[in-house]
Coordinates of C-alpha atoms and ligand atoms in Angstrom, one line a residue:
M522 CA 0.0 0.0 -0.1
A523 CA 1.5 3.6 -0.9
S524 CA 2.3 5.6 2.0
L525 CA 1.1 9.1 2.6
S526 CA 4.5 10.5 2.4
G527 CA 4.9 8.6 -1.0
L528 CA 1.9 10.5 -2.5
C529 CA 2.9 13.8 -1.1
S530 CA 6.9 13.9 -0.6
S531 CA 8.0 16.9 -1.2
S532 CA 7.0 20.2 -2.0
P533 CA 7.2 21.5 -5.7
S534 CA 10.2 23.9 -6.3
L535 CA 8.3 27.2 -5.5
K536 CA 10.5 29.9 -6.6
P537 CA 8.7 32.9 -7.8
K538 CA 9.5 34.4 -11.0
H539 CA 7.2 37.2 -11.4
D540 CA 5.4 39.9 -9.8
R541 CA 2.4 38.8 -8.4
V542 CA 0.9 41.7 -9.9
A543 CA -2.6 41.1 -11.7
K544 CA -2.6 43.0 -15.1
L545 CA -5.4 43.8 -17.4
T546 CA -5.8 42.4 -21.0
P547 CA -2.5 42.0 -22.4
S548 CA -1.7 44.0 -25.4
F549 CA -1.3 41.2 -27.8
R550 CA -4.7 41.5 -29.3
K551 CA -3.6 44.8 -31.0
D552 CA 0.0 43.8 -31.4
S553 CA -0.7 40.4 -33.1
P554 CA 1.4 39.8 -36.1
A555 CA -0.2 40.9 -39.2
F556 CA 0.4 37.7 -41.2
S557 CA -1.5 35.4 -39.0
T558 CA -4.5 37.3 -39.6
R559 CA -6.7 37.5 -42.8
S560 CA -9.9 39.0 -43.8
N561 CA -12.9 36.8 -44.7
S562 CA -12.8 36.9 -48.2
N563 CA -14.6 33.5 -48.5
S564 CA -16.9 32.8 -45.7
N565 CA -18.3 29.7 -47.0
S566 CA -14.8 28.1 -47.0
N567 CA -14.3 25.9 -44.5
S568 CA -12.0 23.6 -46.2
K569 CA -8.5 23.3 -44.7
L570 CA -7.3 23.4 -47.9
S571 CA -8.7 26.5 -49.2
V572 CA -7.7 28.1 -46.1
A573 CA -4.1 26.9 -46.1
R574 CA -4.1 28.6 -49.7
E575 CA -5.6 31.7 -48.9
V576 CA -3.2 31.9 -46.2
S577 CA -0.7 31.1 -48.3
A578 CA -1.2 33.8 -50.5
D579 CA -1.1 36.3 -48.0
L580 CA 1.8 34.8 -46.3
S581 CA 3.8 34.8 -49.5
K582 CA 3.9 38.7 -49.2
T583 CA 5.9 38.3 -46.2
N584 CA 9.4 37.5 -46.2
S585 CA 9.3 34.9 -43.6
V586 CA 6.6 32.9 -45.6
G587 CA 8.9 33.4 -48.9
V588 CA 11.5 32.0 -46.9
L589 CA 9.4 29.1 -45.9
K590 CA 8.5 28.1 -49.4
K591 CA 12.0 28.5 -50.8
A592 CA 13.4 26.0 -48.1
K593 CA 10.6 23.7 -48.4
Q594 CA 11.2 23.3 -52.1
G595 CA 14.9 22.8 -51.4
G596 CA 13.9 19.8 -49.4
L597 CA 15.4 18.2 -45.9
E598 CA 19.1 18.1 -45.2
K599 CA 20.3 14.4 -46.5
D600 CA 24.1 14.5 -46.2
P601 CA 24.5 12.7 -42.8
K602 CA 27.5 14.6 -41.4
A603 CA 25.6 17.9 -42.0
L604 CA 22.7 16.2 -40.4
W605 CA 24.6 15.2 -37.5
R606 CA 25.7 18.5 -37.3
R607 CA 22.1 20.0 -36.9
Y608 CA 21.1 17.2 -34.6
V609 CA 23.8 18.3 -32.4
D610 CA 23.4 21.8 -33.1
W611 CA 19.5 22.1 -32.3
L612 CA 19.3 19.1 -29.8
Y613 CA 17.4 20.8 -26.5
Q614 CA 18.6 18.9 -23.5
H615 CA 16.9 19.3 -19.6
K616 CA 19.5 17.5 -17.8
E617 CA 17.6 17.6 -14.7
L618 CA 14.4 16.1 -15.9
G619 CA 16.4 14.1 -18.2
L620 CA 14.2 15.5 -21.0
Y621 CA 15.7 16.0 -24.7
L622 CA 13.8 17.3 -27.5
D623 CA 15.3 16.6 -31.3
V624 CA 14.1 18.8 -33.9
S625 CA 16.4 18.1 -36.6
R626 CA 14.4 16.0 -38.6
V627 CA 12.1 19.3 -39.1
G628 CA 13.3 21.0 -42.1
F629 CA 13.2 25.0 -40.8
S630 CA 15.8 26.8 -42.0
D631 CA 18.0 29.6 -40.0
E632 CA 16.1 32.4 -42.1
F633 CA 13.0 31.1 -41.0
V634 CA 13.9 31.0 -37.7
E635 CA 15.3 34.6 -37.7
E636 CA 12.0 35.8 -39.4
M637 CA 10.0 34.3 -36.8
E638 CA 11.8 35.6 -33.8
P639 CA 9.8 38.7 -33.3
R640 CA 6.6 37.0 -33.4
F641 CA 8.1 34.5 -30.8
Q642 CA 9.2 37.4 -28.5
A643 CA 5.5 38.9 -28.8
A644 CA 4.3 35.3 -27.8
F645 CA 6.8 35.2 -24.8
K646 CA 5.6 38.4 -23.6
A647 CA 1.8 37.4 -24.0
M648 CA 2.6 34.3 -21.9
E649 CA 4.4 36.3 -19.3
E650 CA 1.1 38.5 -19.1
L651 CA -0.8 35.3 -18.9
E652 CA 1.2 34.2 -15.9
K653 CA 0.6 37.5 -14.0
G654 CA -3.2 37.0 -14.3
A655 CA -4.2 38.9 -17.5
I656 CA -7.3 38.1 -18.7
A657 CA -5.9 35.8 -21.5
N658 CA -9.1 34.6 -22.3
P659 CA -11.0 37.5 -23.3
D660 CA -14.2 36.0 -25.0
E661 CA -14.9 34.7 -21.7
G662 CA -13.4 37.2 -19.5
R663 CA -11.3 34.9 -17.4
M664 CA -7.7 34.6 -16.1
V665 CA -5.7 31.5 -17.2
G666 CA -3.8 30.0 -14.5
H667 CA -3.0 26.2 -14.9
Y668 CA 1.0 27.5 -14.4
W669 CA 0.0 28.5 -10.9
L670 CA -1.2 25.2 -9.9
R671 CA 2.3 23.9 -9.9
N672 CA 4.0 27.0 -8.2
S673 CA 1.3 28.4 -6.3
K674 CA 3.8 31.7 -5.3
L675 CA 3.2 32.5 -9.2
A676 CA -0.5 33.4 -8.5
P677 CA -1.5 36.8 -9.3
N678 CA -3.0 37.4 -5.5
S679 CA -2.7 35.7 -1.9
F680 CA -6.2 34.4 -1.9
L681 CA -5.2 32.1 -5.1
Q682 CA -2.2 31.1 -3.6
I683 CA -3.8 29.9 -0.5
Q684 CA -6.8 28.3 -2.5
I685 CA -4.2 26.3 -4.5
E686 CA -2.3 25.4 -1.5
K687 CA -5.3 24.5 0.5
T688 CA -6.7 22.0 -2.0
L689 CA -3.7 20.3 -2.5
D690 CA -3.1 19.6 1.0
A691 CA -6.6 18.5 1.5
V692 CA -6.3 16.2 -2.0
C693 CA -3.2 14.9 -0.1
K694 CA -4.9 14.3 3.4
F695 CA -8.4 13.0 2.0
A696 CA -6.2 10.4 -0.5
G697 CA -4.0 9.3 2.6
D698 CA -7.5 8.7 4.6
V699 CA -8.9 6.7 2.2
I700 CA -6.0 4.9 1.6
S701 CA -5.6 3.8 5.1
G702 CA -8.9 3.0 5.6
K703 CA -9.7 6.0 8.0
I704 CA -12.3 7.1 5.8
K705 CA -14.3 3.9 4.6
P706 CA -17.3 2.8 3.0
P707 CA -20.1 2.0 5.1
S708 CA -21.2 -1.5 3.9
S709 CA -18.1 -2.9 2.5
P710 CA -16.7 -6.3 3.7
E711 CA -13.4 -5.1 3.0
G712 CA -13.6 -2.3 5.3
R713 CA -12.0 0.1 2.9
F714 CA -12.7 1.6 -0.4
T715 CA -10.7 -0.8 -3.1
Q716 CA -12.0 0.7 -6.6
I717 CA -12.5 4.4 -8.2
L718 CA -15.5 5.1 -10.4
S719 CA -14.5 8.4 -12.1
V720 CA -17.5 10.0 -13.9
G721 CA -16.4 13.0 -16.3
I722 CA -15.9 13.7 -19.9
G723 CA -13.3 15.4 -22.0
G724 CA -10.6 17.6 -19.7
S725 CA -12.5 16.0 -17.0
A726 CA -11.5 12.6 -17.9
L727 CA -8.7 12.5 -20.4
G728 CA -5.9 13.7 -17.8
P729 CA -6.9 11.3 -15.4
Q730 CA -7.1 8.7 -17.9
L731 CA -3.7 9.4 -19.4
V732 CA -1.9 9.4 -16.0
A733 CA -3.5 6.3 -14.7
E734 CA -2.4 4.3 -17.7
A735 CA 1.3 5.9 -17.7
L736 CA 1.7 5.6 -13.6
A737 CA -0.7 3.7 -11.6
P738 CA 1.2 0.8 -9.9
D739 CA 0.7 -2.7 -10.8
N740 CA -1.2 -3.1 -7.7
P741 CA -2.7 0.4 -6.6
P742 CA -4.3 0.6 -3.5
L743 CA -7.5 1.7 -5.1
K744 CA -8.0 0.7 -8.9
I745 CA -9.7 3.1 -11.2
R746 CA -12.7 2.9 -13.9
F747 CA -13.7 5.7 -16.1
I748 CA -17.4 6.5 -17.0
D749 CA -16.7 9.2 -19.8
N750 CA -19.8 8.9 -22.0
T751 CA -23.6 8.8 -21.9
D752 CA -23.4 5.4 -23.5
P753 CA -25.7 3.2 -21.5
G754 CA -23.8 -0.1 -22.6
G755 CA -20.4 1.6 -21.7
I756 CA -22.1 2.7 -18.2
D757 CA -23.4 -1.0 -17.6
H758 CA -20.3 -2.5 -18.6
Q759 CA -18.4 -0.4 -15.8
I760 CA -21.1 -1.2 -13.4
A761 CA -21.1 -4.9 -14.0
Q762 CA -17.3 -5.4 -14.0
L763 CA -17.3 -3.6 -10.4
G764 CA -19.9 -6.4 -9.4
P765 CA -20.1 -6.6 -5.6
E766 CA -17.1 -4.2 -5.3
L767 CA -19.3 -1.3 -5.7
A768 CA -19.9 -1.2 -2.3
S769 CA -16.3 -0.3 -1.8
T770 CA -16.0 2.1 -4.7
L771 CA -15.4 5.8 -4.3
V772 CA -17.4 7.5 -7.0
I773 CA -15.6 10.7 -8.1
V774 CA -17.8 12.9 -10.0
I775 CA -16.0 15.4 -11.9
S776 CA -17.2 18.6 -14.2
K777 CA -15.8 21.9 -14.1
S778 CA -19.2 23.4 -15.0
G779 CA -21.1 20.8 -12.9
G780 CA -23.8 20.7 -15.9
T781 CA -22.4 18.6 -18.4
P782 CA -25.1 16.3 -19.7
E783 CA -23.0 13.3 -20.2
T784 CA -21.8 13.3 -16.5
R785 CA -24.8 14.3 -15.4
N786 CA -26.3 11.0 -17.0
G787 CA -23.6 8.9 -15.4
L788 CA -24.1 10.2 -12.4
L789 CA -27.8 9.3 -12.3
E790 CA -26.8 6.0 -13.7
V791 CA -24.4 5.2 -11.0
Q792 CA -26.8 6.3 -8.5
K793 CA -29.7 4.1 -9.9
A794 CA -27.0 1.2 -9.4
F795 CA -26.3 2.2 -6.1
R796 CA -30.2 2.4 -5.2
E797 CA -30.5 -1.2 -6.7
A798 CA -27.6 -2.6 -4.6
G799 CA -29.1 -1.1 -1.4
L800 CA -26.4 1.2 -0.9
D801 CA -26.1 4.8 0.1
F802 CA -24.4 7.0 -2.7
S803 CA -24.0 9.8 -0.4
K804 CA -21.5 8.0 1.4
Q805 CA -19.4 6.9 -1.4
G806 CA -19.4 10.1 -3.8
V807 CA -16.9 12.9 -4.0
A808 CA -17.5 16.0 -6.2
I809 CA -14.8 18.0 -8.1
T810 CA -16.5 21.3 -9.4
Q811 CA -16.5 24.8 -9.4
E812 CA -18.3 26.2 -6.2
N813 CA -21.9 26.4 -6.3
S814 CA -22.5 24.5 -9.4
L815 CA -25.4 22.4 -10.0
L816 CA -23.1 19.4 -8.9
D817 CA -21.6 20.9 -6.1
N818 CA -24.9 22.2 -4.8
T819 CA -26.2 18.5 -5.4
A820 CA -23.4 17.2 -3.4
R821 CA -23.4 19.7 -0.4
I822 CA -27.2 19.1 -0.2
E823 CA -27.0 15.2 -0.1
G824 CA -24.1 15.4 1.9
W825 CA -21.4 13.6 0.1
V826 CA -18.4 12.4 1.5
A827 CA -16.1 15.4 0.0
R828 CA -16.2 18.2 -2.3
F829 CA -13.2 19.5 -4.1
P830 CA -13.2 22.8 -6.1
M831 CA -12.1 23.3 -9.7
Y832 CA -11.2 27.2 -10.4
D833 CA -12.6 29.5 -13.0
W834 CA -9.2 30.0 -14.2
V835 CA -8.3 26.5 -15.1
G836 CA -9.6 25.5 -18.2
G837 CA -10.9 21.5 -18.5
R838 CA -8.1 20.4 -21.0
T839 CA -5.5 21.9 -18.7
S840 CA -6.9 20.8 -15.1
E841 CA -4.8 17.9 -14.8
M842 CA -2.6 19.5 -12.0
S843 CA -6.0 20.7 -10.2
A844 CA -7.9 18.4 -8.0
V845 CA -9.4 16.9 -11.2
G846 CA -6.0 14.7 -12.0
L847 CA -4.4 14.7 -8.5
L848 CA -7.0 13.4 -6.6
P849 CA -7.6 10.2 -8.8
A850 CA -3.9 9.8 -8.9
A851 CA -3.1 10.3 -5.4
L852 CA -6.0 7.6 -4.6
Q853 CA -3.9 5.3 -7.1
G854 CA -0.7 5.7 -5.0
I855 CA 0.8 7.9 -7.7
D856 CA 3.1 10.6 -6.1
I857 CA 1.5 13.6 -7.3
R858 CA 3.9 16.2 -5.9
E859 CA 6.4 14.8 -8.2
M860 CA 3.9 15.3 -11.1
L861 CA 3.8 18.8 -9.7
V862 CA 7.8 19.1 -9.4
G863 CA 8.2 17.8 -13.3
A864 CA 5.5 20.5 -14.3
S865 CA 7.1 23.2 -12.3
M866 CA 10.8 22.3 -13.7
M867 CA 9.3 22.4 -17.2
D868 CA 7.4 25.6 -16.8
N869 CA 10.9 27.0 -15.7
A870 CA 12.6 25.8 -18.9
T871 CA 9.5 27.0 -21.1
R872 CA 9.6 30.6 -19.6
S873 CA 13.1 31.2 -21.3
T874 CA 12.8 34.0 -23.9
V875 CA 15.8 32.4 -26.2
L876 CA 14.2 30.2 -28.5
R877 CA 16.6 27.6 -28.6
D878 CA 16.4 27.4 -24.9
N879 CA 12.8 26.9 -24.7
P880 CA 11.6 23.5 -25.6
A881 CA 8.0 24.5 -25.9
A882 CA 8.9 27.1 -28.3
L883 CA 10.8 24.6 -30.3
L884 CA 7.9 22.5 -30.6
A885 CA 5.7 25.6 -31.8
L886 CA 8.2 26.5 -34.3
C887 CA 8.3 23.2 -35.7
W888 CA 4.3 23.1 -35.8
Y889 CA 4.1 26.3 -37.4
W890 CA 7.0 25.1 -40.2
A891 CA 5.3 21.9 -40.7
C892 CA 1.6 23.4 -41.0
D893 CA 2.7 26.4 -42.8
G894 CA 0.9 28.0 -39.8
V895 CA -2.6 27.4 -40.8
G896 CA -2.7 23.2 -39.8
S897 CA -2.2 22.0 -43.4
K898 CA -0.5 18.8 -42.0
D899 CA -1.7 16.7 -39.1
M900 CA 0.6 15.9 -36.1
V901 CA 0.7 12.0 -35.5
V902 CA 2.1 11.3 -31.8
L903 CA 3.7 7.9 -31.6
P904 CA 5.0 7.1 -28.1
Y905 CA 7.0 3.9 -28.1
K906 CA 6.1 2.9 -24.6
D907 CA 2.6 1.3 -24.1
S908 CA 2.1 3.1 -20.8
L909 CA 1.8 6.2 -23.0
L910 CA -0.8 4.9 -25.1
L911 CA -3.3 7.7 -24.3
F912 CA -0.8 10.4 -24.7
S913 CA -2.0 11.1 -28.1
R914 CA -5.9 11.1 -26.8
Y915 CA -4.9 13.4 -24.2
L916 CA -3.1 15.8 -26.6
Q917 CA -5.8 15.5 -29.1
Q918 CA -8.2 17.5 -26.8
L919 CA -5.6 19.9 -25.6
V920 CA -4.2 20.8 -29.1
M921 CA -7.5 20.5 -31.2
E922 CA -9.7 22.1 -28.8
S923 CA -7.0 25.1 -28.1
L924 CA -6.1 25.6 -31.5
G925 CA -8.9 24.6 -33.5
K926 CA -11.0 28.1 -33.9
E927 CA -12.9 29.7 -36.5
F928 CA -11.7 33.4 -35.6
D929 CA -8.5 34.7 -34.5
L930 CA -8.3 37.7 -32.0
D931 CA -9.0 40.3 -34.1
G932 CA -12.3 38.7 -35.5
N933 CA -11.1 37.4 -38.5
R934 CA -12.4 33.9 -40.2
V935 CA -9.3 31.8 -39.9
N936 CA -10.2 28.3 -39.2
Q937 CA -7.3 27.4 -37.4
G938 CA -6.3 24.2 -36.1
L939 CA -3.7 21.4 -36.0
S940 CA -5.1 17.7 -36.0
V941 CA -3.5 15.2 -33.8
Y942 CA -3.9 11.5 -33.8
G943 CA -1.8 8.4 -32.9
N944 CA -1.5 5.4 -30.6
K945 CA 1.9 3.7 -29.9
G946 CA 4.8 2.5 -31.7
S947 CA 5.7 -0.2 -33.0
T948 CA 2.2 -1.3 -32.8
D949 CA 1.3 1.4 -35.3
Q950 CA 4.0 0.1 -37.7
H951 CA 1.7 -2.6 -38.3
A952 CA -1.4 -0.8 -39.2
Y953 CA -0.8 2.8 -40.9
I954 CA 2.7 3.5 -40.9
Q955 CA 2.8 2.0 -44.5
Q956 CA 0.5 5.2 -45.5
L957 CA 2.8 7.6 -43.3
R958 CA 6.1 6.1 -45.4
E959 CA 4.7 6.1 -48.9
G960 CA 1.2 7.7 -49.2
V961 CA -0.3 11.0 -48.8
H962 CA 2.1 13.4 -47.2
N963 CA -0.4 15.2 -45.0
F964 CA 1.3 15.0 -41.5
F965 CA 4.3 15.1 -39.2
V966 CA 5.2 12.8 -36.6
T967 CA 6.2 13.3 -32.7
F968 CA 8.1 10.0 -31.5
I969 CA 7.9 10.0 -27.7
E970 CA 11.2 7.9 -26.6
V971 CA 11.6 6.3 -23.3
L972 CA 14.9 5.4 -22.7
R973 CA 14.4 2.8 -19.6
D974 CA 12.9 -0.4 -21.1
R975 CA 12.5 -2.3 -17.6
P976 CA 13.3 -1.5 -13.9
P977 CA 17.0 -2.2 -13.4
G978 CA 17.5 -6.0 -13.0
H979 CA 14.5 -7.3 -15.1
D980 CA 16.2 -7.2 -18.3
W981 CA 17.4 -10.3 -20.0
E982 CA 18.7 -11.2 -23.8
L983 CA 16.1 -12.7 -25.8
E984 CA 19.0 -13.2 -28.6
P985 CA 22.8 -12.8 -28.3
G986 CA 23.2 -9.0 -27.5
V987 CA 19.8 -8.0 -27.8
T988 CA 16.6 -7.3 -25.3
C989 CA 12.9 -7.1 -26.3
G990 CA 13.3 -3.4 -25.4
D991 CA 16.3 -3.1 -28.2
Y992 CA 13.8 -4.2 -30.4
L993 CA 11.4 -1.4 -29.7
F994 CA 14.2 1.1 -29.9
G995 CA 15.2 -0.2 -33.1
M996 CA 11.6 0.2 -34.3
L997 CA 11.4 3.9 -33.6
Q998 CA 14.9 4.6 -34.9
G999 CA 14.3 2.6 -38.0
T1000 CA 10.8 4.3 -38.6
R1001 CA 12.3 7.7 -38.1
S1002 CA 14.8 7.3 -40.6
A1003 CA 12.7 5.5 -43.2
L1004 CA 10.3 8.5 -42.8
Y1005 CA 13.1 10.9 -43.1
A1006 CA 14.8 9.4 -46.0
N1007 CA 11.4 9.8 -47.8
D1008 CA 10.6 13.5 -46.9
R1009 CA 8.5 13.0 -44.0
E1010 CA 9.5 15.4 -41.2
S1011 CA 9.7 14.4 -37.4
I1012 CA 10.2 15.5 -33.9
T1013 CA 11.5 13.2 -31.0
V1014 CA 10.7 13.8 -27.4
T1015 CA 13.2 11.7 -25.3
V1016 CA 12.6 10.7 -21.5
Q1017 CA 14.7 8.4 -19.1
E1018 CA 11.7 7.1 -17.9
V1019 CA 7.8 7.2 -17.5
T1020 CA 7.7 8.4 -13.9
P1021 CA 5.2 11.1 -12.2
R1022 CA 8.1 13.7 -12.7
S1023 CA 8.4 12.9 -16.7
V1024 CA 4.6 12.5 -17.1
G1025 CA 4.2 16.4 -15.0
A1026 CA 6.6 17.6 -17.4
L1027 CA 5.4 16.2 -20.5
I1028 CA 2.0 17.6 -19.7
A1029 CA 3.6 21.2 -19.0
L1030 CA 5.6 21.0 -22.3
Y1031 CA 2.7 20.6 -24.4
E1032 CA 0.5 23.0 -22.5
R1033 CA 2.9 25.5 -23.1
A1034 CA 3.6 24.8 -26.7
V1035 CA 0.1 25.0 -27.4
G1036 CA -0.2 28.6 -25.4
L1037 CA 2.9 29.8 -27.5
Y1038 CA 1.9 28.4 -30.9
A1039 CA -1.9 30.1 -30.5
S1040 CA 0.0 33.5 -30.0
L1041 CA 2.0 32.7 -33.0
V1042 CA -1.6 32.5 -35.0
N1043 CA -3.3 34.9 -33.2
I1044 CA -6.2 32.8 -31.6
N1045 CA -7.5 32.4 -28.3
A1046 CA -6.5 29.0 -27.1
Y1047 CA -8.7 28.8 -23.9
H1048 CA -12.1 28.9 -24.9
Q1049 CA -14.4 26.3 -27.1
P1050 CA -17.0 28.2 -28.5
G1051 CA -17.7 25.4 -31.2
V1052 CA -18.4 22.9 -28.8
E1053 CA -21.7 24.5 -27.9
A1054 CA -23.2 24.4 -31.2
G1055 CA -23.3 20.5 -31.0
K1056 CA -24.7 20.7 -27.5
K1057 CA -27.3 23.0 -28.4
A1058 CA -28.4 21.0 -31.5
A1059 CA -28.5 17.8 -29.2
G1060 CA -30.8 19.8 -26.9
E1061 CA -32.9 20.5 -29.9
V1062 CA -33.2 16.6 -30.7
L1063 CA -34.2 16.0 -27.6
A1064 CA -37.1 18.5 -27.0
L1065 CA -38.3 17.4 -30.6
Q1066 CA -38.0 13.7 -29.5
K1067 CA -40.4 14.9 -26.5
R1068 CA -42.9 16.4 -29.1
V1069 CA -42.7 13.5 -31.0
L1070 CA -43.6 11.4 -28.1
A1071 CA -46.3 13.6 -27.3
V1072 CA -48.1 13.2 -30.6
L1073 CA -47.7 9.4 -30.5
N1074 CA -49.0 9.1 -27.2
D1075 CA -52.0 11.2 -28.1
A1076 CA -52.4 8.9 -31.0
S1077 CA -52.3 5.6 -29.0
C1078 CA -54.9 7.2 -26.7
E1079 CA -57.4 7.0 -29.5
Q1080 CA -59.5 3.9 -29.7
P1081 CA -59.0 2.3 -32.1
I1082 CA -55.4 2.8 -32.1
E1083 CA -54.3 4.6 -35.4
P1084 CA -50.7 4.5 -36.3
L1085 CA -49.1 7.4 -38.0
T1086 CA -46.7 7.9 -41.0
L1087 CA -43.7 10.0 -40.8
E1088 CA -45.3 12.6 -42.3
E1089 CA -48.2 12.8 -40.0
V1090 CA -46.1 12.8 -37.0
A1091 CA -44.1 15.4 -38.5
E1092 CA -47.5 17.5 -39.2
R1093 CA -48.7 16.8 -36.0
C1094 CA -45.4 18.0 -34.1
H1095 CA -45.6 21.2 -36.3
S1096 CA -42.4 20.4 -37.6
P1097 CA -42.5 19.1 -41.5
E1098 CA -39.1 20.5 -41.9
D1099 CA -37.8 18.1 -39.1
I1100 CA -38.9 15.2 -40.9
E1101 CA -35.5 13.3 -41.3
M1102 CA -34.7 13.8 -37.6
I1103 CA -38.3 12.7 -36.8
Y1104 CA -37.4 9.5 -39.1
K1105 CA -34.1 8.8 -36.8
I1106 CA -36.0 9.7 -33.7
I1107 CA -38.6 7.0 -34.4
E1108 CA -35.6 4.6 -35.8
H1109 CA -33.6 5.0 -32.4
M1110 CA -37.1 4.6 -30.5
A1111 CA -37.9 1.4 -32.3
A1112 CA -34.8 0.0 -31.8
N1113 CA -35.1 0.4 -28.1
D1114 CA -38.6 -1.0 -27.9
R1115 CA -40.2 2.5 -27.2
A1116 CA -42.0 2.9 -30.3
L1117 CA -43.6 -0.3 -32.5
I1118 CA -43.5 -0.2 -35.9
A1119 CA -47.1 -1.0 -37.2
E1120 CA -46.6 -1.3 -41.0
R1121 CA -43.2 -1.8 -43.1
D1122 CA -39.8 -1.2 -41.1
C1123 CA -37.3 1.5 -40.8
G1124 CA -35.8 0.5 -44.1
S1125 CA -39.0 2.0 -46.0
P1126 CA -39.3 5.2 -44.6
Y1127 CA -42.2 6.5 -46.9
S1128 CA -44.7 3.7 -46.0
L1129 CA -43.7 3.4 -42.4
K1130 CA -46.4 3.7 -39.6
V1131 CA -45.8 4.0 -35.7
F1132 CA -47.7 3.7 -32.7
L1133 CA -46.6 3.4 -29.2
G1134 CA -47.3 0.6 -27.3
E1135 CA -49.4 2.1 -24.4
C1136 CA -50.8 5.3 -23.6
N1137 CA -48.6 7.3 -21.2
V1138 CA -49.9 10.6 -21.4
D1139 CA -49.7 11.6 -17.5
E1140 CA -46.3 10.4 -17.5
L1141 CA -45.2 12.2 -20.4
Y1142 CA -46.8 15.8 -19.0
D1143 CA -45.4 15.2 -15.6
Ligands
F6P2242 O1 -15.8 19.4 -16.8 P1 -16.8 19.8 -17.7 O2 -17.6 21.2 -17.3 O3 -17.9 18.8 -17.6 O4 -16.5 19.8 -19.2 C1 -16.1 18.6 -19.8 C2 -15.7 19.2 -21.1 O5 -16.4 19.8 -22.0 C3 -15.8 20.8 -22.7 O6 -16.5 21.7 -22.1 C4 -16.4 20.7 -24.0 O7 -17.7 20.3 -24.3 C5 -14.3 20.7 -22.4 O8 -13.9 21.6 -22.8 C6 -14.5 20.0 -21.3 O9 -13.2 19.6 -20.7

């Protein structure tokens, strides 16, 4: 069993780097670089390619893009000696963290770097303002403070500083009390919590999932499972897998807003399972959410075991170092203070205003080069380590929800973004690497290399002079070389081991790279207005479904029951224009035995007739 001291071993290095003075909105909106903005000459064009073309046209008016184009035409360096010099020349090393970043296989030229320099200085300035408490998320009028979570002294005022420290202490204490059995479930035969069921979605799930996969010991004090969707089958599966251990399951419901429908549904489903098992949910429930959110109020009123805060100034996708990520990690026996130390050390490194010495800036430089600053190529993330399997999925949200924006900070339509996908090596070599090597050239790769194969003393040679891990190493190096030989660019991030410290550092590295890149292309990385459209549309579908049900109910109450055609249902719903959606609603209800097909089947929409089995008017209008 992990000891408390293991969870919370040391304080993160907390050297104040900036004045703790809140500043107003930074000037980066006005000072944004001219060539990352463009007018809306074709507002109907959403295609990335056409955007890339538009932007290329704009960019070609400037020197740096001229440089970019010229250098790209020249192709990548192939002379081995020159390439070795480039490797050594550009290699970034964080000695203390044991983290290296190799950007030599991305073909940017010295002129390009020079041309980008003023923009990087503007991005560094904007980041400095952000860390001092500027309203860096202008659309939502919020500060952006995830960097303070690992160095609370950087918070812009003492109230926030104390809040961060108190929460961290509370997380450590609660996790210790749960692991030691001081806080225990009321009716479990084991007399202590053995399982965690984490209910949350997006940033309220992806970080905890990454960290569990990467860092949980083989026999954690509490094992973790996730409900991260509103899929009834998936939820049933998780609950069924818990079986009788539901009685010793700590349910952590995570939602910054406290009102995300998928998470609410997960909670209601889990509460139902508790009722059916004769268990009192409130004695096993924990909430992580913003103060006074719906979830917070529910947890308070129902007297759940504990509540931990989410802050207004921490975005979901950058919340891994808040209670969102730290509590589940600590409960699994993961040293969360080490995660914070790793992140804090990386934060220090990525505050450098010297491009070559700043690994996050180097990443942003490579992304800009590889994607022409408009997301014209995808980022394929390939960790050669099973435990980092979920890193690409985690980065997908961090990068795509942050950078995938319709408008820039000046209101120009830009349709920015950077697509991320990946899984792990060498597994993917037997899946899609064929296309990467020889097919459509629409990507660059990020290899994540982990030097240590196994804990010391466990390795053996499965053939003379060669271990299993040597194969993994060979596959990574071979793929990197083979891709480069075919002009496919790659970045390699190397860490010594997958530890709480290195995972914390990796998360911090990418958080900062995304922030800097967002400044380079002049967008707000910290909001997600596009997600609202889908949520709103889903709400409208459910509202229409209620109307369809009411219409079918009315018809089912007539004697004799008169099955209705789709047109009739649509007419009676006063929504003839929604007939296709009504068809999909009926198809779904019929598949789940909630509507009955009287004539034909769903494959014949024109002649389909439908009715409800029973009249449920009272229930519907309740
Ligand atoms: O933590 P919440 O508020 O439930 O939100 C979950 C996720 O939903 C989003 O808002 C997108 O819908 C993400 O940004 C966020 O991480």
